[in-house]
Coordinates of C-alpha atoms and ligand atoms in Angstrom, one line a residue:
M1 CA -33.7 -5.3 147.5
E2 CA -30.1 -6.1 146.6
K3 CA -27.8 -3.2 145.7
S4 CA -26.8 -2.8 142.1
K5 CA -23.4 -4.2 141.1
L6 CA -20.7 -2.4 139.2
I7 CA -18.9 -4.7 136.7
L8 CA -15.8 -4.0 134.7
G9 CA -15.8 -5.8 131.3
I10 CA -12.6 -6.5 129.3
E11 CA -12.5 -7.7 125.7
T12 CA -9.3 -8.5 123.7
S13 CA -10.3 -11.6 121.7
C14 CA -9.5 -10.2 118.3
D15 CA -8.7 -6.7 117.0
E16 CA -10.4 -4.4 119.5
T17 CA -9.1 -3.6 122.9
A18 CA -12.2 -2.8 124.9
A19 CA -13.2 -2.0 128.5
A20 CA -16.5 -1.0 130.0
V21 CA -18.2 -0.3 133.3
L22 CA -21.8 -1.5 133.7
S23 CA -24.2 -1.3 136.5
F24 CA -26.8 -4.1 137.0
S25 CA -29.7 -4.1 139.3
G26 CA -31.1 -7.5 138.5
H27 CA -33.3 -6.6 135.6
R28 CA -31.6 -3.9 133.6
F29 CA -28.0 -3.3 132.4
K30 CA -26.9 0.3 132.4
V31 CA -23.7 1.4 130.6
L32 CA -21.7 3.8 132.8
G33 CA -18.6 4.0 130.6
S34 CA -17.3 2.2 127.5
A35 CA -14.0 2.5 125.6
V36 CA -12.9 0.7 122.5
A37 CA -9.4 1.0 120.9
S38 CA -9.7 -0.3 117.4
Q39 CA -6.7 -1.9 115.6
V40 CA -8.3 -1.7 112.2
A41 CA -5.8 0.8 110.8
I42 CA -2.9 -1.5 111.8
H43 CA -4.5 -4.6 110.3
K44 CA -5.4 -2.8 107.1
L45 CA -1.6 -2.8 106.3
T46 CA -1.6 -6.7 106.2
G47 CA -5.1 -7.1 104.8
G48 CA -6.1 -9.1 108.0
V49 CA -5.4 -9.8 111.6
V50 CA -1.9 -11.2 112.5
P51 CA -2.4 -12.6 116.0
E52 CA 1.0 -11.6 117.4
V53 CA 0.5 -8.0 116.0
A54 CA -2.9 -7.8 117.6
A55 CA -1.5 -9.1 121.0
R56 CA 1.3 -6.5 121.0
E57 CA -1.3 -3.8 120.4
H58 CA -3.5 -5.1 123.2
V59 CA -0.5 -5.0 125.6
T60 CA 0.1 -1.3 124.9
T61 CA -3.6 -0.2 124.9
I62 CA -5.2 -2.4 127.6
M63 CA -4.3 -0.3 130.7
P64 CA -5.2 3.1 129.1
T65 CA -8.4 1.6 127.8
I66 CA -9.4 0.3 131.3
K67 CA -8.5 3.7 132.8
L68 CA -10.6 5.5 130.2
A69 CA -13.7 3.3 130.8
L70 CA -13.4 4.0 134.6
E71 CA -13.0 7.7 134.0
K72 CA -16.0 7.8 131.7
A73 CA -18.0 6.0 134.4
G74 CA -16.8 8.5 137.0
I75 CA -15.7 5.8 139.4
T76 CA -12.4 4.5 140.9
K77 CA -11.5 0.8 140.5
E78 CA -12.1 0.3 144.3
K79 CA -15.9 0.6 143.6
L80 CA -16.0 -2.4 141.3
S81 CA -17.9 -5.6 142.4
A82 CA -16.2 -7.9 139.8
V83 CA -14.3 -8.0 136.6
A84 CA -15.5 -10.0 133.6
V85 CA -13.2 -10.9 130.8
T86 CA -13.6 -12.6 127.4
S87 CA -11.8 -15.9 127.9
G88 CA -12.6 -17.5 124.5
P89 CA -13.1 -18.2 121.7
G90 CA -10.5 -16.0 120.0
L91 CA -6.9 -15.6 119.2
L92 CA -4.8 -17.1 122.1
P93 CA -2.1 -14.4 122.4
A94 CA -4.8 -11.7 122.2
L95 CA -7.1 -13.3 124.8
M96 CA -4.1 -13.8 127.2
V97 CA -3.6 -10.0 127.4
G98 CA -7.2 -9.4 128.7
V99 CA -7.2 -12.4 130.9
D100 CA -3.9 -11.4 132.6
A101 CA -5.2 -7.9 133.2
A102 CA -8.5 -9.2 134.7
N103 CA -6.7 -11.7 137.0
A104 CA -4.3 -9.0 138.2
L105 CA -7.2 -6.6 139.0
S106 CA -9.2 -9.4 140.7
M107 CA -6.2 -10.2 142.9
S108 CA -5.3 -6.7 143.8
L109 CA -8.9 -5.5 144.5
N110 CA -9.9 -8.8 146.0
I111 CA -13.0 -9.1 143.8
P112 CA -14.2 -12.1 141.6
V113 CA -13.0 -12.6 138.1
I114 CA -15.7 -13.9 135.7
P115 CA -14.7 -15.7 132.5
V116 CA -17.1 -14.9 129.7
Q117 CA -17.7 -16.7 126.4
H118 CA -17.5 -14.1 123.6
I119 CA -20.5 -15.3 121.6
T120 CA -22.8 -15.1 124.6
G121 CA -21.6 -11.5 124.9
H122 CA -22.8 -10.8 121.3
I123 CA -26.3 -12.1 122.4
Y124 CA -26.4 -9.9 125.5
A125 CA -25.3 -6.8 123.6
N126 CA -28.9 -6.5 122.4
T127 CA -30.3 -6.6 125.9
I128 CA -28.5 -3.4 127.1
D129 CA -31.2 -1.0 128.5
T130 CA -33.9 -3.6 128.0
D131 CA -36.1 -4.6 131.0
L132 CA -35.0 -8.3 131.3
K133 CA -38.3 -9.0 133.1
K134 CA -40.1 -8.3 129.8
L135 CA -37.7 -10.4 127.7
K136 CA -39.7 -13.5 126.5
L137 CA -37.7 -16.7 126.3
P138 CA -36.8 -18.9 124.6
L139 CA -34.8 -16.6 122.3
L140 CA -33.2 -17.5 119.0
A141 CA -30.0 -15.6 118.4
L142 CA -28.1 -15.4 115.1
I143 CA -24.6 -14.2 115.6
V144 CA -22.8 -13.2 112.4
S145 CA -19.3 -11.8 112.9
G146 CA -15.8 -12.0 111.4
G147 CA -15.0 -15.3 113.2
H148 CA -18.5 -16.8 113.9
T149 CA -21.8 -17.6 112.3
E150 CA -24.0 -19.4 114.8
F151 CA -27.6 -20.0 115.7
I152 CA -28.0 -20.2 119.5
K153 CA -31.1 -20.9 121.5
M154 CA -31.3 -19.2 124.9
S155 CA -33.9 -20.9 127.1
G156 CA -32.8 -19.3 130.4
F157 CA -30.6 -16.3 131.2
L158 CA -27.5 -18.4 131.2
K159 CA -28.8 -21.4 129.3
F160 CA -27.4 -21.5 125.8
K161 CA -27.6 -24.3 123.2
K162 CA -25.9 -24.1 119.8
L163 CA -28.2 -25.1 117.0
G164 CA -26.0 -24.5 114.0
R165 CA -22.8 -22.9 112.9
T166 CA -20.6 -22.4 109.9
V167 CA -18.7 -25.5 108.7
D168 CA -16.0 -23.3 107.1
D169 CA -15.9 -19.5 106.7
A170 CA -18.0 -17.1 108.9
A171 CA -20.3 -14.6 107.3
G172 CA -18.0 -11.7 108.1
E173 CA -15.1 -13.7 106.7
A174 CA -17.1 -14.2 103.5
F175 CA -17.4 -10.4 103.2
D176 CA -13.7 -9.8 104.1
K177 CA -12.3 -12.5 101.7
T178 CA -14.5 -11.6 98.7
A179 CA -13.6 -7.9 99.3
K180 CA -9.9 -8.8 99.1
I181 CA -10.6 -10.6 95.8
L182 CA -12.1 -7.3 94.6
S183 CA -9.0 -5.4 95.9
L184 CA -11.1 -3.6 98.5
P185 CA -9.5 -2.7 101.9
Y186 CA -9.9 -4.6 105.2
P187 CA -12.4 -5.1 106.8
G188 CA -14.4 -5.9 103.7
G189 CA -17.9 -5.9 105.2
P190 CA -18.4 -2.1 105.2
E191 CA -16.6 -1.7 101.9
I192 CA -18.8 -4.4 100.1
S193 CA -22.0 -2.9 101.5
K194 CA -21.0 0.6 100.3
K195 CA -20.3 -0.6 96.8
A196 CA -23.4 -2.9 96.9
A197 CA -25.6 0.1 97.3
L198 CA -24.5 1.3 93.8
G199 CA -24.7 -2.1 92.1
N200 CA -27.2 -4.7 90.7
P201 CA -27.8 -7.6 93.2
A202 CA -29.0 -9.8 90.3
A203 CA -26.0 -9.2 88.0
F204 CA -24.2 -12.4 89.1
N205 CA -25.7 -15.5 90.6
F206 CA -23.5 -16.7 93.5
P207 CA -24.2 -20.0 95.4
R208 CA -26.4 -20.3 98.5
P209 CA -25.3 -23.7 99.8
M210 CA -26.8 -25.9 102.6
M211 CA -30.2 -24.4 102.4
G212 CA -32.0 -27.3 104.1
E213 CA -29.7 -27.3 107.2
D214 CA -29.1 -25.3 110.4
N215 CA -25.4 -25.1 109.5
F216 CA -23.8 -22.6 107.2
S217 CA -21.1 -22.8 104.6
F218 CA -19.6 -19.7 102.9
A219 CA -16.3 -21.0 101.5
G220 CA -17.9 -21.9 98.1
L221 CA -19.0 -18.3 97.7
K222 CA -15.4 -17.1 97.9
T223 CA -14.3 -19.7 95.3
S224 CA -17.1 -18.8 93.0
V225 CA -16.3 -15.1 93.2
L226 CA -12.6 -15.9 92.6
Y227 CA -13.4 -17.8 89.4
K228 CA -15.8 -15.1 88.2
V229 CA -13.2 -12.3 88.8
D230 CA -10.5 -14.4 87.0
E231 CA -12.8 -14.8 84.0
L232 CA -13.7 -11.1 84.0
T233 CA -10.1 -9.9 84.3
K234 CA -8.6 -12.2 81.6
K235 CA -8.6 -9.2 79.1
K236 CA -8.9 -6.1 81.2
K237 CA -9.2 -4.7 84.7
L238 CA -12.6 -4.7 86.5
T239 CA -14.7 -1.6 85.8
E240 CA -16.3 0.4 88.6
K241 CA -19.7 -0.9 87.5
Q242 CA -18.5 -4.5 87.5
I243 CA -17.1 -4.0 91.1
N244 CA -20.4 -2.5 92.2
D245 CA -22.4 -5.4 90.6
L246 CA -20.1 -8.0 92.1
A247 CA -20.3 -6.4 95.5
A248 CA -24.1 -6.2 95.3
S249 CA -24.4 -9.9 94.1
I250 CA -22.0 -11.0 96.9
Q251 CA -24.0 -9.2 99.6
E252 CA -27.2 -10.5 98.1
A253 CA -26.0 -14.2 98.2
I254 CA -24.9 -13.8 101.9
I255 CA -28.1 -12.0 103.0
D256 CA -30.4 -14.2 101.1
T257 CA -28.8 -17.3 102.6
I258 CA -29.0 -15.8 106.2
V259 CA -32.7 -14.7 105.8
R260 CA -33.9 -18.0 104.3
K261 CA -32.1 -20.0 107.0
T262 CA -33.4 -17.8 109.7
E263 CA -36.9 -18.4 108.4
K264 CA -36.4 -22.1 108.5
A265 CA -34.9 -22.0 112.0
L266 CA -37.8 -19.8 113.3
A267 CA -40.4 -22.3 111.9
K268 CA -38.5 -25.2 113.4
Y269 CA -37.6 -23.9 116.9
K270 CA -40.8 -21.9 117.7
V271 CA -39.1 -19.2 119.9
K272 CA -40.7 -16.1 121.4
T273 CA -37.9 -13.7 120.6
F274 CA -35.3 -13.4 117.8
T275 CA -32.1 -11.3 117.9
L276 CA -29.3 -10.6 115.4
G277 CA -25.8 -9.8 116.7
G278 CA -22.1 -9.6 115.8
G279 CA -20.2 -7.3 113.4
V280 CA -22.1 -8.2 110.3
A281 CA -25.3 -7.1 112.0
A282 CA -24.0 -3.6 111.4
N283 CA -25.2 -4.2 107.8
S284 CA -28.5 -2.3 107.5
V285 CA -29.8 -4.2 104.4
L286 CA -29.5 -7.5 106.4
R287 CA -31.3 -6.0 109.4
E288 CA -34.1 -4.6 107.3
R289 CA -34.6 -7.9 105.3
L290 CA -34.7 -10.0 108.5
A291 CA -37.1 -7.6 110.2
K292 CA -39.4 -7.7 107.1
M293 CA -39.4 -11.5 106.9
I294 CA -40.1 -11.8 110.7
A295 CA -42.9 -9.2 110.6
E296 CA -44.6 -11.0 107.6
K297 CA -44.1 -14.6 108.5
F298 CA -43.7 -14.7 112.3
P299 CA -45.7 -11.8 113.7
E300 CA -45.9 -13.5 117.1
V301 CA -42.1 -13.4 117.4
K302 CA -40.5 -10.3 119.0
N303 CA -37.5 -9.1 117.0
L304 CA -35.2 -7.7 119.7
E305 CA -33.5 -5.0 117.8
T306 CA -29.7 -5.1 117.2
K307 CA -27.9 -2.4 119.2
K308 CA -25.8 -1.0 116.5
E309 CA -23.3 0.6 118.8
Y310 CA -22.6 -2.8 120.4
A311 CA -22.8 -5.0 117.3
T312 CA -19.0 -5.0 116.7
D313 CA -16.7 -6.2 119.5
N314 CA -16.9 -4.2 122.7
A315 CA -16.7 -4.8 126.5
V316 CA -20.2 -3.7 127.4
M317 CA -21.5 -7.0 126.2
I318 CA -18.9 -8.9 128.2
A319 CA -19.6 -7.0 131.3
A320 CA -23.4 -7.8 130.8
V321 CA -22.8 -11.6 130.8
G322 CA -20.4 -11.2 133.7
A323 CA -23.0 -9.3 135.7
M324 CA -25.6 -11.9 134.9
K325 CA -23.3 -14.7 136.1
L326 CA -22.6 -12.8 139.3
W327 CA -26.3 -12.2 139.9
K328 CA -27.2 -15.8 139.3
K329 CA -24.3 -16.8 141.6
E330 CA -22.7 -19.1 139.0
K331 CA -19.7 -20.9 140.4
L332 CA -16.6 -19.0 139.5
P333 CA -13.0 -20.1 139.1
K334 CA -10.2 -18.5 141.3
F335 CA -8.6 -17.2 138.1
A336 CA -9.7 -16.8 134.5
K337 CA -7.9 -18.8 131.9
A338 CA -7.7 -18.1 128.1
N339 CA -9.6 -20.8 126.2
P340 CA -9.3 -20.1 122.5
Q341 CA -11.6 -23.0 121.5
W342 CA -14.4 -22.3 124.1
E343 CA -17.7 -23.3 122.5
I344 CA -21.2 -22.7 123.7
Ligands
KG4_1 O1 -18.1 -8.9 115.8 P1 -16.9 -8.4 115.1 O2 -16.5 -6.9 115.4 O3 -15.6 -9.2 115.3 C1 -15.6 -10.6 115.5 O4 -15.9 -11.1 116.6 O5 -15.3 -11.3 114.5 O6 -17.2 -8.5 113.5 C2 -16.3 -8.0 112.5 C3 -16.9 -8.4 111.1 C4 -15.9 -8.2 110.0 O7 -15.9 -9.4 109.2 C5 -16.5 -7.1 109.2 O8 -16.3 -7.2 107.8 C6 -18.0 -7.3 109.4 O9 -18.1 -7.7 110.8 N1 -18.8 -6.1 109.2 C7 -19.8 -6.0 108.2 C8 -20.3 -4.7 108.3 N2 -19.6 -4.0 109.3 C9 -18.8 -4.9 109.8 N3 -20.2 -6.9 107.3 C10 -21.2 -6.5 106.5 N4 -21.7 -5.3 106.4 C11 -21.3 -4.3 107.3 N5 -21.8 -3.1 107.2
ZN2 ZN1 -17.2 -10.7 118.1

């Protein structure tokens, strides 16, 4: 039997600086140490992520974050078998910080550097602590985050095919941008979902476009909310009740769209497993509605539960894909290179 490998993961594609150490024995990922330095407080000041600001933060936090992950794992860097790093997609100046750090570690420790595509990381996030021998493929993944909304089919452990994506805004972006219209702080997803719990989801009827397709579009929702809020604020400020009702109706439009499209995709692609990943998967109403639909309409499909602690950006998921690439002896480049447009 081959010895288990220790992989360091690094993630700096957007607004979290993250590092993690994972062990992999060929069928199960085990998290030894994970550290995430969030920049949310900084980006709240500008109501969104400014790439250069994010990159500057990554520069100051990357080394302490790697050190913390190693300390949590109780190992020294000399014990590492490889270093995996998010190489794309993402913000170029932000990606470059993680990639530089990974290349430097690879060179000084004389270990391989493994470039990882960020979205594949979001899929693998839900396989942590799962026995991979029991995971039935093909798997349909729906990744809903601040930058992405994609249906991906995984037919082998490193065999991915994109089936659909957003043609404009991502689901998380729809939450964030409509929250801004309601003057709620960044990031909007958690704010909208808090207010939504107090409001009526049928108060306003917002659009659910492209229902018959695998692709998504959320830009129309933002425009529709903008018009509605303009109309409501002609005479006076929004009341607390109106804000709650708007939040509930926005969340309902996004969730209803996602659930109905997932139902169509499951009927069309006939997979054995489904999984929901990405930051928006932190939304409990979305998770419950998807689980209910799958249990009722596709009882033969296993719903691989979202690992809530690894739904938003982290390095555990990046280390997991890296470990799999190392295990499968995928051909690796000498150095990783930031690739902001890297598509599956
Ligand atoms: O995966 P992630 O951390 O970063 C990207 O790769 O984009 O996702 C962040 C997104 C943000 O748009 C945020 O508003 C959204 O996830 N989000 C939520 C919730 N928590 C985070 N959206 C809806 N409901 C939530 N509870
Ligand atoms: Zn992400």
